[in-house]
Tab-separated table of C-alpha atoms in Angstrom:
chain	number	residue	atom	x	y	z
A	9	GLN	CA	104.791	102.815	79.724
A	10	SER	CA	107.309	100.556	81.619
A	11	ALA	CA	106.890	98.619	84.755
A	12	LEU	CA	108.756	99.514	87.972
A	13	THR	CA	111.493	97.388	89.051
A	14	GLN	CA	111.332	95.394	92.348
A	15	PRO	CA	113.424	92.468	93.698
A	16	ARG	CA	111.646	89.182	93.134
A	17	SER	CA	112.069	88.090	96.691
A	18	VAL	CA	113.195	89.055	100.168
A	19	SER	CA	113.132	87.208	103.420
A	20	GLY	CA	113.573	87.748	107.086
A	21	SER	CA	112.987	86.142	110.378
A	22	PRO	CA	110.234	87.101	112.787
A	23	GLY	CA	111.098	90.291	114.591
A	24	GLN	CA	113.541	91.429	111.968
A	25	SER	CA	113.218	94.303	109.403
A	26	VAL	CA	113.142	93.998	105.707
A	27	THR	CA	113.151	96.648	102.959
A	28	ILE	CA	111.716	96.358	99.472
A	29	SER	CA	112.903	98.654	96.778
A	30	CYS	CA	111.045	99.902	93.780
A	31	THR	CA	112.896	101.687	91.005
A	32	GLY	CA	111.436	103.725	88.298
A	33	THR	CA	112.369	106.839	86.296
A	34	SER	CA	112.067	110.609	86.552
A	35	SER	CA	108.629	110.160	84.661
A	36	ASP	CA	107.057	108.194	87.526
A	37	VAL	CA	108.677	107.499	90.886
A	38	GLY	CA	111.329	110.193	90.637
A	39	GLY	CA	108.990	112.793	89.283
A	40	TYR	CA	106.217	112.762	91.891
A	41	ASN	CA	105.553	111.993	95.513
A	42	TYR	CA	102.707	109.728	94.683
A	43	VAL	CA	103.942	106.295	95.313
A	44	SER	CA	101.778	103.589	96.957
A	45	TRP	CA	102.369	100.049	98.102
A	46	TYR	CA	100.063	97.108	98.085
A	47	GLN	CA	100.069	93.768	100.066
A	48	GLN	CA	98.611	90.700	98.437
A	49	HIS	CA	97.942	87.356	100.041
A	50	PRO	CA	97.540	84.300	97.796
A	51	GLY	CA	94.107	84.195	96.191
A	52	LYS	CA	93.141	87.606	97.706
A	53	ALA	CA	92.699	91.060	96.330
A	54	PRO	CA	95.544	93.573	96.949
A	55	LYS	CA	95.388	95.827	99.958
A	56	LEU	CA	96.673	99.408	100.087
A	57	MET	CA	99.433	99.611	102.706
A	58	ILE	CA	101.186	103.025	101.886
A	59	TYR	CA	100.175	106.024	99.845
A	60	ASP	CA	101.889	109.420	99.229
A	61	VAL	CA	105.232	107.632	99.535
A	62	SER	CA	104.974	107.308	103.410
A	63	LYS	CA	101.340	107.625	104.608
A	64	ARG	CA	99.539	104.612	106.143
A	65	PRO	CA	95.669	104.227	105.672
A	66	SER	CA	93.735	103.770	108.858
A	67	GLY	CA	94.229	100.178	110.210
A	68	VAL	CA	97.723	99.554	108.719
A	69	PRO	CA	100.233	98.799	111.460
A	70	ASP	CA	102.983	101.384	111.928
A	71	ARG	CA	105.393	98.554	111.382
A	72	PHE	CA	104.977	99.375	107.702
A	73	SER	CA	106.779	102.509	106.546
A	74	GLY	CA	107.678	104.106	103.110
A	75	SER	CA	110.300	106.439	101.810
A	76	LYS	CA	111.776	107.675	98.591
A	77	SER	CA	115.012	108.866	97.271
A	78	GLY	CA	115.352	109.997	93.699
A	79	ASN	CA	113.884	107.350	91.367
A	80	THR	CA	113.762	104.676	94.083
A	81	ALA	CA	110.992	104.150	96.612
A	82	SER	CA	111.141	101.771	99.500
A	83	LEU	CA	108.880	99.840	101.770
A	84	THR	CA	110.249	98.796	105.134
A	85	ILE	CA	108.541	96.328	107.406
A	86	SER	CA	109.870	96.196	110.912
A	87	GLY	CA	109.112	93.625	113.595
A	88	LEU	CA	108.310	90.943	110.985
A	89	GLN	CA	105.339	88.755	111.682
A	90	ALA	CA	104.274	85.616	110.124
A	91	GLU	CA	101.093	87.196	108.544
A	92	ASP	CA	103.366	89.711	106.716
A	93	GLU	CA	104.348	86.765	104.345
A	94	ALA	CA	102.752	87.975	101.019
A	95	ASP	CA	103.516	89.596	97.724
A	96	TYR	CA	104.129	93.351	97.778
A	97	TYR	CA	103.633	95.721	94.836
A	98	CYS	CA	104.589	99.347	94.356
A	99	CYS	CA	102.712	101.727	92.151
A	100	SER	CA	103.361	105.270	91.016
A	101	TYR	CA	101.516	108.136	89.469
A	102	ALA	CA	102.827	108.744	85.962
A	103	GLY	CA	100.341	111.214	84.542
A	104	ASN	CA	97.679	109.312	82.491
A	105	TYR	CA	98.642	105.857	83.786
A	106	ALA	CA	99.992	104.052	86.855
A	107	PRO	CA	102.730	101.494	86.424
A	108	PHE	CA	103.033	98.798	89.046
A	109	GLY	CA	106.276	97.049	90.044
A	110	GLY	CA	106.724	93.407	89.262
A	111	GLY	CA	106.114	92.323	92.679
A	112	THR	CA	108.253	91.104	95.624
A	113	LYS	CA	107.572	87.867	97.474
A	114	LEU	CA	108.251	88.319	101.170
A	115	THR	CA	109.088	85.124	103.083
A	116	VAL	CA	109.035	85.117	106.859
A	117	LEU	CA	111.522	82.411	107.800
B	10	GLU	CA	79.310	98.410	103.303
B	11	VAL	CA	81.398	99.433	100.384
B	12	GLN	CA	81.466	96.645	97.849
B	13	LEU	CA	82.555	95.972	94.222
B	14	VAL	CA	81.541	92.713	92.527
B	15	GLU	CA	82.919	91.805	89.173
B	16	SER	CA	81.250	89.344	86.782
B	17	GLY	CA	81.310	88.311	83.136
B	18	GLY	CA	84.654	86.432	83.099
B	19	GLY	CA	85.002	83.159	81.186
B	20	LEU	CA	86.690	81.276	78.433
B	21	VAL	CA	87.047	82.966	75.014
B	22	LYS	CA	88.974	82.137	71.717
B	23	PRO	CA	91.659	84.421	70.610
B	24	GLY	CA	90.278	87.248	68.590
B	25	GLY	CA	86.926	87.064	70.507
B	26	SER	CA	85.222	89.547	72.715
B	27	LEU	CA	84.000	89.715	76.260
B	28	ARG	CA	82.286	92.335	78.510
B	29	LEU	CA	83.075	92.461	82.179
B	30	SER	CA	80.771	94.203	84.645
B	31	CYS	CA	81.493	95.581	88.135
B	32	ALA	CA	78.530	96.272	90.382
B	33	ALA	CA	79.200	98.906	92.978
B	34	SER	CA	77.443	99.590	96.231
B	35	GLY	CA	77.865	101.357	99.542
B	36	PHE	CA	79.295	104.655	98.123
B	37	THR	CA	78.344	107.404	95.725
B	38	PHE	CA	79.271	105.611	92.429
B	39	ASN	CA	78.657	108.599	90.114
B	40	ASN	CA	81.402	110.654	91.899
B	41	ALA	CA	83.974	107.899	91.762
B	42	TRP	CA	86.800	107.402	89.357
B	43	MET	CA	86.893	103.708	88.549
B	44	THR	CA	89.873	101.595	87.518
B	45	TRP	CA	90.490	97.978	86.122
B	46	VAL	CA	93.611	96.165	87.221
B	47	ARG	CA	94.543	92.687	85.911
B	48	GLN	CA	96.869	89.860	87.096
B	49	ALA	CA	98.057	87.147	84.748
B	50	PRO	CA	98.409	83.747	86.292
B	51	GLY	CA	101.447	83.760	88.609
B	52	LYS	CA	102.292	87.251	87.461
B	53	GLY	CA	102.176	90.789	88.965
B	54	LEU	CA	99.508	93.397	88.927
B	55	GLU	CA	98.990	95.467	85.772
B	56	TRP	CA	97.006	98.723	85.580
B	57	VAL	CA	94.564	98.420	82.676
B	58	GLY	CA	92.703	101.645	82.615
B	59	ARG	CA	90.340	103.988	84.347
B	60	ILE	CA	87.303	106.210	83.794
B	61	LYS	CA	86.712	109.494	85.568
B	62	SER	CA	83.299	110.535	86.905
B	63	LYS	CA	81.055	112.303	84.460
B	64	THR	CA	81.279	115.599	86.486
B	65	ASP	CA	85.118	115.357	85.924
B	66	GLY	CA	84.623	114.784	82.215
B	67	GLY	CA	84.067	111.039	82.078
B	68	THR	CA	87.278	110.550	80.126
B	69	THR	CA	89.231	107.312	79.921
B	70	ASP	CA	92.892	106.328	80.025
B	71	TYR	CA	94.334	103.019	79.007
B	72	ALA	CA	97.618	101.040	79.299
B	73	THR	CA	99.493	100.656	75.972
B	74	PRO	CA	98.867	96.847	75.727
B	75	VAL	CA	95.115	97.192	75.625
B	76	LYS	CA	94.699	100.669	74.019
B	77	GLY	CA	92.405	100.372	70.928
B	78	ARG	CA	91.109	96.984	71.960
B	79	PHE	CA	89.544	97.557	75.453
B	80	THR	CA	86.889	100.185	76.321
B	81	ILE	CA	85.942	101.208	79.778
B	82	SER	CA	82.439	102.676	80.262
B	83	ARG	CA	79.984	103.298	83.125
B	84	ASP	CA	76.302	103.477	83.741
B	85	ASP	CA	75.739	105.557	86.740
B	86	SER	CA	72.005	104.825	86.815
B	87	LYS	CA	72.951	101.138	87.508
B	88	ASN	CA	76.092	101.874	89.646
B	89	THR	CA	77.946	99.633	87.243
B	90	LEU	CA	81.349	99.771	85.507
B	91	TYR	CA	82.114	97.874	82.292
B	92	LEU	CA	85.125	96.684	80.574
B	93	GLN	CA	84.539	95.733	76.847
B	94	MET	CA	87.364	93.630	75.568
B	95	ASN	CA	87.783	92.969	71.853
B	96	SER	CA	90.381	91.285	69.742
B	97	LEU	CA	91.445	89.299	72.743
B	98	LYS	CA	94.908	87.693	72.932
B	99	THR	CA	96.246	84.875	74.925
B	100	GLU	CA	98.264	87.333	76.909
B	101	ASP	CA	94.944	88.900	78.164
B	102	THR	CA	94.372	85.943	80.228
B	103	ALA	CA	94.144	87.127	83.833
B	104	VAL	CA	92.059	87.910	86.802
B	105	TYR	CA	90.456	91.274	86.285
B	106	TYR	CA	89.849	93.459	89.327
B	107	CYS	CA	87.666	96.432	89.615
B	108	THR	CA	88.930	98.981	92.006
B	109	THR	CA	88.565	102.592	93.214
B	110	GLY	CA	89.606	105.025	96.031
B	111	SER	CA	87.677	105.878	99.136
B	112	GLU	CA	88.740	109.646	99.045
B	113	LEU	CA	88.613	112.198	96.262
B	114	ARG	CA	92.359	112.751	96.186
B	115	PHE	CA	92.892	109.004	95.948
B	116	TYR	CA	91.394	109.109	92.415
B	117	TYR	CA	93.889	111.587	91.179
B	118	PHE	CA	96.963	109.613	92.207
B	119	TYR	CA	95.733	106.165	91.527
B	120	TYR	CA	95.433	105.109	95.226
B	121	MET	CA	93.152	102.084	95.241
B	122	ASP	CA	91.757	100.996	98.576
B	123	VAL	CA	88.538	99.379	97.406
B	124	TRP	CA	88.784	96.181	95.500
B	125	GLY	CA	86.473	93.546	94.152
B	126	LYS	CA	87.347	89.882	94.394
B	127	GLY	CA	88.090	89.707	90.614
B	128	THR	CA	86.714	87.751	87.696
B	129	THR	CA	88.807	85.384	85.566
B	130	VAL	CA	89.139	85.723	81.894
B	131	THR	CA	90.843	82.934	79.888
B	132	VAL	CA	91.805	83.356	76.266
B	133	SER	CA	92.554	80.144	74.676
B	134	SER	CA	91.750	78.153	71.535
């Protein structure tokens, strides 16, 4: 059971786009199309933003999109807004457990 | 309103035990697969384990760091999830979240869109 790998931080200016990567193995990210992404603001519980690699739950803006290629999944946030500043975590199905990524801090400049 | 409320956190010495509870409301608890996720101070999210509904076997799965020390259980008559933590280590210090999915297929693939606010566990001498 190993954690997924994410960059520690990314940044972008309002209106720009940023992409956060999430690298796993063929036993998790690469083996299934069951990747999810969570947004977490300081002191708050995580919020599901993406599931099934690229689907958005009701209420999540379409500025948030997901994709996957091989063992790497990606979350893209377009038209950055100040309220997007938060920590983002990926998570993958891996059979009987669900590894998270280490988290990426998004700073909106 | 769908709600999860954790309780039972506190300060405990290394080697000690603690039982966390999670009271659920606003959905059919006995059908839900329930999960515990933790977050150490300043660190990322870590999946701890889950329990399936009794109709789906009621079985449990655990992350390697807690296997053999933590036990997840449920009391469907009380709409309550539990996390029994034994042989606690300093590295178990974290906020512990109770979480679940709002759709059946969310259970299968670990999609968690219902979260409690968390309860803090501190393991220190």
